[in-house]
Amino acid sequence: MLNDCIFCAILAGEIPSSKVYEDEYVFAFRDINPQAPVHILVVPKKHIPCALDIDADNAVYTAKCFEAIAKIAKAEGLEKGFRVVNNCGEDGGQSVMHLHFHLIGGRKFAEKII
Ligand code: 5GP
Ligand code: ZN
């Protein structure tokens, strides 16, 4: 492993994953512990640790993640809606320190945080 990052290892093909989408900037794969019928991790192909590290130089990766989310949501049949979640840092409950967006859907979410 190049660094200790499990998502970098997935990007490098060192750890297998269930890929659903890939382009020049983005890799997306199914979460190993799904919290909804559809639970996909949308990950930039650059080691940006968390949302605090998004800046003008790397913002294209985040933009491309959201472009990918729109494509994946349609491909997964989520036209009725979905949620995108980013956990950032210790207080945000982030467990893998490589920026990622959870795309979750396929059921109606009764509980609202916000
Ligand atoms: P976080 O808690 O950082 O927001 O989310 C990390 C997510 O990565 C968790 O939902 C966890 O289930 C998922 N995850 C951790 N390790 C792996 C792995 O090796 N493969 C896959 N597909 N998902 C993983
Ligand atoms: Zn990484």
Coordinates of N, CA, C and O and ligand atoms in Angstrom, one line a residue:
M1 N 0.8 -1.2 0.0 CA 0.0 0.0 0.0 C 0.9 1.3 0.0 O 1.8 1.4 0.8
L2 N 0.6 2.2 -0.9 CA 1.4 3.4 -1.1 C 1.4 4.2 0.2 O 2.4 4.7 0.7
N3 N 0.2 4.5 0.7 CA 0.1 5.1 2.0 C -0.8 4.2 2.8 O -1.1 3.0 2.5
D4 N -1.3 4.6 4.0 CA -2.1 3.7 4.8 C -3.6 3.9 4.5 O -4.4 3.5 5.3
C5 N -3.9 4.4 3.3 CA -5.3 4.8 3.0 C -6.0 3.6 2.3 O -5.5 3.2 1.2
I6 N -7.0 3.1 2.9 CA -7.7 2.0 2.3 C -8.4 2.3 0.9 O -8.5 1.5 0.0
F7 N -8.8 3.6 0.8 CA -9.5 4.0 -0.5 C -8.4 4.2 -1.5 O -8.7 3.9 -2.7
C8 N -7.2 4.6 -1.2 CA -6.2 4.7 -2.2 C -5.8 3.3 -2.7 O -5.6 3.0 -3.9
A9 N -5.9 2.3 -1.8 CA -5.6 0.9 -2.1 C -6.7 0.4 -3.1 O -6.4 -0.4 -4.0
I10 N -7.9 0.8 -2.8 CA -9.0 0.4 -3.7 C -8.8 1.0 -5.1 O -9.0 0.4 -6.1
L11 N -8.5 2.3 -5.1 CA -8.2 3.0 -6.4 C -7.1 2.3 -7.2 O -7.2 2.3 -8.4
A12 N -6.1 1.8 -6.4 CA -5.0 1.2 -7.1 C -5.3 -0.3 -7.5 O -4.4 -0.9 -8.1
G13 N -6.4 -0.7 -7.1 CA -6.8 -2.1 -7.4 C -6.2 -3.1 -6.5 O -6.2 -4.3 -6.7
E14 N -5.6 -2.7 -5.4 CA -4.9 -3.6 -4.4 C -5.9 -4.2 -3.5 O -5.7 -5.3 -3.0
I15 N -7.1 -3.6 -3.4 CA -8.2 -4.2 -2.6 C -9.4 -4.2 -3.6 O -9.7 -3.2 -4.2
P16 N -10.0 -5.4 -3.7 CA -11.2 -5.4 -4.6 C -12.4 -4.6 -4.1 O -12.5 -4.4 -2.9
S17 N -13.1 -4.1 -5.1 CA -14.3 -3.4 -4.7 C -15.4 -3.7 -5.8 O -15.1 -4.1 -6.9
S18 N -16.6 -3.3 -5.5 CA -17.7 -3.5 -6.4 C -17.9 -2.2 -7.1 O -18.7 -1.3 -6.7
K19 N -17.2 -2.0 -8.3 CA -17.3 -0.7 -9.0 C -18.6 -0.4 -9.6 O -19.2 -1.3 -10.3
V20 N -19.1 0.8 -9.5 CA -20.3 1.2 -10.2 C -20.1 2.3 -11.2 O -20.8 2.5 -12.2
Y21 N -19.0 3.0 -11.1 CA -18.7 4.1 -12.0 C -17.2 4.5 -11.9 O -16.6 4.4 -10.8
E22 N -16.7 5.0 -13.0 CA -15.3 5.5 -13.0 C -15.1 6.5 -14.1 O -15.7 6.3 -15.2
D23 N -14.5 7.6 -13.9 CA -14.0 8.5 -14.9 C -12.6 9.0 -14.5 O -12.0 8.4 -13.6
E24 N -12.2 10.0 -15.2 CA -10.8 10.5 -15.0 C -10.6 11.0 -13.5 O -9.5 10.9 -13.0
Y25 N -11.6 11.5 -12.9 CA -11.5 12.1 -11.6 C -12.1 11.3 -10.4 O -11.8 11.6 -9.3
V26 N -13.0 10.4 -10.8 CA -13.9 9.8 -9.8 C -13.9 8.3 -9.9 O -13.9 7.7 -11.0
F27 N -14.0 7.6 -8.7 CA -14.2 6.2 -8.7 C -15.4 6.0 -7.7 O -15.4 6.6 -6.6
A28 N -16.3 5.1 -8.0 CA -17.5 4.9 -7.1 C -17.7 3.4 -7.0 O -17.6 2.6 -8.0
F29 N -18.0 2.9 -5.8 CA -18.1 1.5 -5.5 C -19.1 1.3 -4.4 O -19.4 2.2 -3.6
R30 N -19.6 0.1 -4.3 CA -20.7 -0.2 -3.2 C -20.0 -0.3 -1.9 O -18.9 -0.9 -1.7
D31 N -20.7 0.3 -0.9 CA -20.2 0.3 0.5 C -20.2 -1.2 1.0 O -21.2 -1.9 0.7
I32 N -19.2 -1.6 1.7 CA -19.1 -3.0 2.2 C -20.2 -3.2 3.3 O -20.5 -4.4 3.6
N33 N -20.7 -2.2 3.9 CA -21.6 -2.3 5.0 C -22.8 -1.4 4.7 O -23.0 -0.3 5.4
P34 N -23.6 -1.8 3.7 CA -24.7 -0.8 3.3 C -25.7 -0.5 4.3 O -26.2 -1.3 5.0
Q35 N -26.1 0.8 4.3 CA -27.1 1.3 5.3 C -28.4 1.6 4.6 O -29.4 2.1 5.2
A36 N -28.5 1.2 3.3 CA -29.8 1.4 2.5 C -29.7 0.5 1.3 O -28.6 0.0 1.0
P37 N -30.8 0.2 0.6 CA -30.7 -0.7 -0.5 C -29.6 -0.3 -1.6 O -29.0 -1.1 -2.2
V38 N -29.5 1.0 -1.7 CA -28.4 1.6 -2.5 C -27.5 2.4 -1.6 O -27.9 3.3 -0.9
H39 N -26.2 2.0 -1.5 CA -25.2 2.7 -0.7 C -23.9 2.6 -1.4 O -23.2 1.6 -1.5
I40 N -23.6 3.7 -2.1 CA -22.4 3.8 -2.9 C -21.5 4.9 -2.4 O -21.9 6.0 -2.0
L41 N -20.2 4.6 -2.4 CA -19.2 5.6 -2.0 C -18.6 6.2 -3.3 O -18.1 5.5 -4.2
V42 N -18.7 7.5 -3.3 CA -18.2 8.3 -4.5 C -16.9 9.0 -4.0 O -16.9 9.8 -3.1
V43 N -15.8 8.6 -4.7 CA -14.4 8.9 -4.1 C -13.6 9.6 -5.2 O -13.5 9.2 -6.3
P44 N -13.0 10.8 -4.8 CA -12.1 11.4 -5.8 C -10.8 10.5 -6.0 O -10.3 9.9 -5.1
K45 N -10.3 10.5 -7.2 CA -9.1 9.8 -7.6 C -7.8 10.6 -7.2 O -6.9 10.7 -7.9
K46 N -7.9 11.2 -6.0 CA -6.8 12.0 -5.5 C -6.9 11.9 -4.0 O -8.1 12.0 -3.4
H47 N -5.8 11.7 -3.2 CA -5.9 11.6 -1.8 C -6.1 13.0 -1.1 O -5.2 13.6 -0.7
I48 N -7.4 13.4 -1.1 CA -7.8 14.6 -0.3 C -8.4 14.0 1.0 O -9.4 13.3 1.0
P49 N -7.8 14.3 2.1 CA -8.2 13.6 3.4 C -9.7 13.8 3.8 O -10.4 12.9 4.1
C50 N -10.1 15.1 3.8 CA -11.5 15.3 4.2 C -12.0 16.7 3.6 O -11.2 17.4 2.9
A51 N -13.2 17.0 3.9 CA -13.8 18.2 3.3 C -13.1 19.5 3.7 O -13.2 20.5 3.0
L52 N -12.4 19.5 4.8 CA -11.6 20.6 5.2 C -10.4 20.9 4.2 O -9.9 22.0 4.2
D53 N -10.1 19.9 3.5 CA -8.9 20.0 2.5 C -9.3 20.4 1.1 O -8.5 20.4 0.2
I54 N -10.6 20.6 0.9 CA -11.0 21.0 -0.4 C -10.6 22.5 -0.6 O -10.8 23.3 0.2
D55 N -9.9 22.8 -1.7 CA -9.5 24.1 -2.0 C -9.6 24.4 -3.5 O -10.0 23.6 -4.3
A56 N -9.2 25.6 -3.9 CA -9.4 26.1 -5.3 C -8.6 25.1 -6.2 O -9.0 24.9 -7.4
D57 N -7.5 24.6 -5.8 CA -6.6 23.8 -6.6 C -7.2 22.4 -6.9 O -7.0 21.8 -7.9
N58 N -8.0 21.9 -5.9 CA -8.5 20.5 -6.1 C -10.1 20.4 -6.2 O -10.6 19.3 -6.2
A59 N -10.7 21.6 -6.2 CA -12.2 21.6 -6.2 C -12.8 20.9 -7.4 O -14.0 20.4 -7.2
V60 N -12.1 20.8 -8.5 CA -12.6 20.0 -9.6 C -13.0 18.6 -9.2 O -14.0 18.0 -9.7
Y61 N -12.2 18.0 -8.3 CA -12.5 16.6 -7.9 C -13.9 16.5 -7.2 O -14.7 15.6 -7.4
T62 N -14.2 17.5 -6.4 CA -15.5 17.5 -5.7 C -16.6 17.8 -6.7 O -17.7 17.1 -6.6
A63 N -16.4 18.7 -7.6 CA -17.4 19.0 -8.6 C -17.7 17.7 -9.4 O -18.8 17.4 -9.7
K64 N -16.6 17.1 -9.8 CA -16.8 15.8 -10.6 C -17.5 14.7 -9.8 O -18.2 13.9 -10.4
C65 N -17.2 14.7 -8.5 CA -18.0 13.7 -7.7 C -19.5 14.0 -7.7 O -20.3 13.0 -7.9
F66 N -19.9 15.2 -7.7 CA -21.3 15.5 -7.7 C -21.9 15.3 -9.1 O -23.0 14.9 -9.3
E67 N -21.1 15.6 -10.1 CA -21.5 15.2 -11.5 C -21.8 13.7 -11.6 O -22.8 13.3 -12.2
A68 N -20.8 13.0 -11.0 CA -21.0 11.5 -11.1 C -22.2 11.1 -10.3 O -22.9 10.1 -10.7
I69 N -22.4 11.7 -9.1 CA -23.6 11.3 -8.3 C -24.9 11.4 -9.1 O -25.7 10.6 -9.0
A70 N -25.0 12.5 -9.9 CA -26.3 12.6 -10.7 C -26.4 11.5 -11.7 O -27.5 10.9 -11.9
K71 N -25.3 11.1 -12.3 CA -25.3 10.0 -13.3 C -25.6 8.7 -12.6 O -26.4 7.9 -13.1
I72 N -24.9 8.4 -11.5 CA -25.1 7.2 -10.8 C -26.5 7.0 -10.2 O -27.2 6.0 -10.3
A73 N -27.0 8.1 -9.7 CA -28.4 8.1 -9.1 C -29.4 7.7 -10.2 O -30.3 6.9 -9.9
K74 N -29.3 8.3 -11.4 CA -30.2 7.9 -12.4 C -30.0 6.4 -12.8 O -31.0 5.7 -13.0
A75 N -28.8 6.0 -13.0 CA -28.5 4.6 -13.4 C -29.0 3.6 -12.3 O -29.3 2.5 -12.7
E76 N -29.1 4.0 -11.0 CA -29.5 3.2 -10.0 C -31.0 3.3 -9.7 O -31.6 2.7 -8.8
G77 N -31.7 4.1 -10.6 CA -33.2 4.2 -10.4 C -33.6 5.1 -9.3 O -34.7 4.8 -8.7
L78 N -32.8 6.0 -8.9 CA -33.1 6.9 -7.7 C -33.8 8.2 -8.0 O -33.7 9.2 -7.3
E79 N -34.6 8.2 -9.1 CA -35.2 9.4 -9.6 C -36.2 10.0 -8.5 O -36.5 11.2 -8.5
K80 N -36.7 9.2 -7.6 CA -37.6 9.7 -6.5 C -36.8 10.4 -5.4 O -37.4 11.1 -4.6
G81 N -35.5 10.3 -5.4 CA -34.7 11.0 -4.5 C -33.7 10.1 -3.8 O -33.7 8.9 -3.9
F82 N -32.8 10.8 -3.0 CA -31.7 10.1 -2.3 C -31.1 11.1 -1.4 O -31.4 12.3 -1.3
R83 N -30.1 10.6 -0.6 CA -29.3 11.5 0.2 C -27.8 11.4 -0.2 O -27.3 10.3 -0.6
V84 N -27.1 12.5 0.0 CA -25.6 12.5 -0.1 C -25.1 12.9 1.2 O -25.5 14.0 1.7
V85 N -24.2 12.1 1.8 CA -23.7 12.4 3.1 C -22.2 12.4 3.1 O -21.5 11.6 2.4
N86 N -21.6 13.4 3.7 CA -20.2 13.5 3.9 C -19.9 13.6 5.4 O -20.4 14.5 6.1
N87 N -19.2 12.6 5.9 CA -18.7 12.7 7.3 C -17.4 13.4 7.3 O -16.5 12.9 6.6
C88 N -17.1 14.4 8.1 CA -15.8 15.1 8.1 C -15.2 15.1 9.5 O -15.8 15.6 10.4
G89 N -14.0 14.5 9.6 CA -13.3 14.5 10.8 C -13.9 13.8 12.0 O -14.9 13.0 11.8
E90 N -13.2 13.9 13.1 CA -13.6 13.2 14.3 C -15.0 13.5 14.7 O -15.8 12.6 15.0
D91 N -15.4 14.7 14.8 CA -16.7 15.1 15.3 C -17.8 14.7 14.2 O -18.9 14.4 14.6
G92 N -17.4 14.6 13.0 CA -18.3 14.2 11.9 C -18.5 12.7 11.8 O -19.3 12.3 11.0
G93 N -17.6 12.0 12.5 CA -17.7 10.5 12.5 C -17.0 9.9 11.2 O -17.4 8.8 10.9
Q94 N -16.1 10.6 10.7 CA -15.4 10.0 9.5 C -14.4 8.9 9.9 O -13.6 9.1 10.8
S95 N -14.5 7.7 9.3 CA -13.7 6.6 9.7 C -12.6 6.4 8.6 O -11.6 5.8 9.0
V96 N -12.8 6.7 7.4 CA -11.7 6.6 6.3 C -11.3 8.0 5.9 O -12.1 8.8 5.4
M97 N -10.1 8.3 6.1 CA -9.6 9.7 5.9 C -9.2 9.9 4.4 O -8.0 10.3 4.2
H98 N -10.1 9.7 3.6 CA -10.0 10.0 2.1 C -11.4 10.5 1.7 O -12.4 9.7 1.9
L99 N -11.4 11.7 1.3 CA -12.7 12.4 1.0 C -13.6 11.4 0.3 O -13.2 10.8 -0.7
H100 N -14.9 11.3 0.7 CA -15.9 10.5 0.0 C -17.3 11.0 0.3 O -17.5 11.6 1.4
F101 N -18.2 10.7 -0.6 CA -19.6 11.0 -0.4 C -20.4 9.8 -0.5 O -20.2 9.0 -1.4
H102 N -21.2 9.6 0.5 CA -22.1 8.4 0.6 C -23.3 8.8 -0.2 O -24.0 9.8 0.1
L103 N -23.6 8.0 -1.2 CA -24.9 8.1 -2.0 C -25.8 7.0 -1.5 O -25.5 5.8 -1.7
I104 N -26.9 7.4 -0.8 CA -27.7 6.4 -0.2 C -29.2 6.6 -0.7 O -29.6 7.8 -0.8
G105 N -29.8 5.5 -1.0 CA -31.2 5.6 -1.5 C -31.8 4.3 -1.6 O -31.3 3.3 -1.2
G106 N -33.0 4.3 -2.3 CA -33.7 3.0 -2.5 C -34.8 2.8 -1.4 O -35.5 1.8 -1.4
R107 N -34.9 3.7 -0.4 CA -35.9 3.6 0.6 C -36.2 5.1 1.0 O -35.4 6.0 0.8
K108 N -37.4 5.3 1.6 CA -37.7 6.6 2.1 C -37.1 6.8 3.5 O -37.2 5.9 4.4
F109 N -36.3 7.9 3.7 CA -35.7 8.1 4.9 C -36.6 8.9 5.9 O -37.0 10.0 5.6
A110 N -37.1 8.2 6.9 CA -38.0 8.9 7.8 C -37.3 9.8 8.7 O -37.8 10.9 9.0
E111 N -36.2 9.4 9.2 CA -35.4 10.2 10.1 C -34.7 11.4 9.4 O -34.1 11.2 8.4
K112 N -34.8 12.5 10.0 CA -34.1 13.7 9.4 C -33.1 14.3 10.4 O -33.5 14.5 11.6
I113 N -31.9 14.5 10.0 CA -30.9 15.1 10.9 C -31.1 16.7 10.8 O -31.0 17.4 11.8
I114 N -31.2 17.1 9.6 CA -31.4 18.5 9.3 C -32.8 18.8 8.8 O -33.3 18.1 7.9
Ligands
5GP1 P1 -17.0 7.2 6.8 O1 -17.4 6.6 8.1 O2 -15.5 7.5 6.7 O3 -17.9 8.3 6.4 O4 -17.3 6.0 5.7 C1 -16.4 5.0 5.4 C2 -17.3 3.9 4.7 O5 -16.4 3.1 4.1 C3 -18.1 3.1 5.7 O6 -19.5 3.2 5.3 C4 -17.6 1.7 5.5 O7 -18.6 0.7 5.5 C5 -16.9 1.8 4.1 N1 -15.7 0.9 4.0 C6 -14.7 0.7 4.8 N2 -13.8 -0.1 4.3 C7 -14.3 -0.5 3.1 C8 -13.8 -1.4 2.1 O8 -12.7 -2.1 2.2 N3 -14.6 -1.6 1.0 C9 -15.8 -1.0 0.9 N4 -16.5 -1.2 -0.2 N5 -16.3 -0.1 1.8 C10 -15.5 0.1 2.9
ZN2 ZN -6.5 7.9 0.0

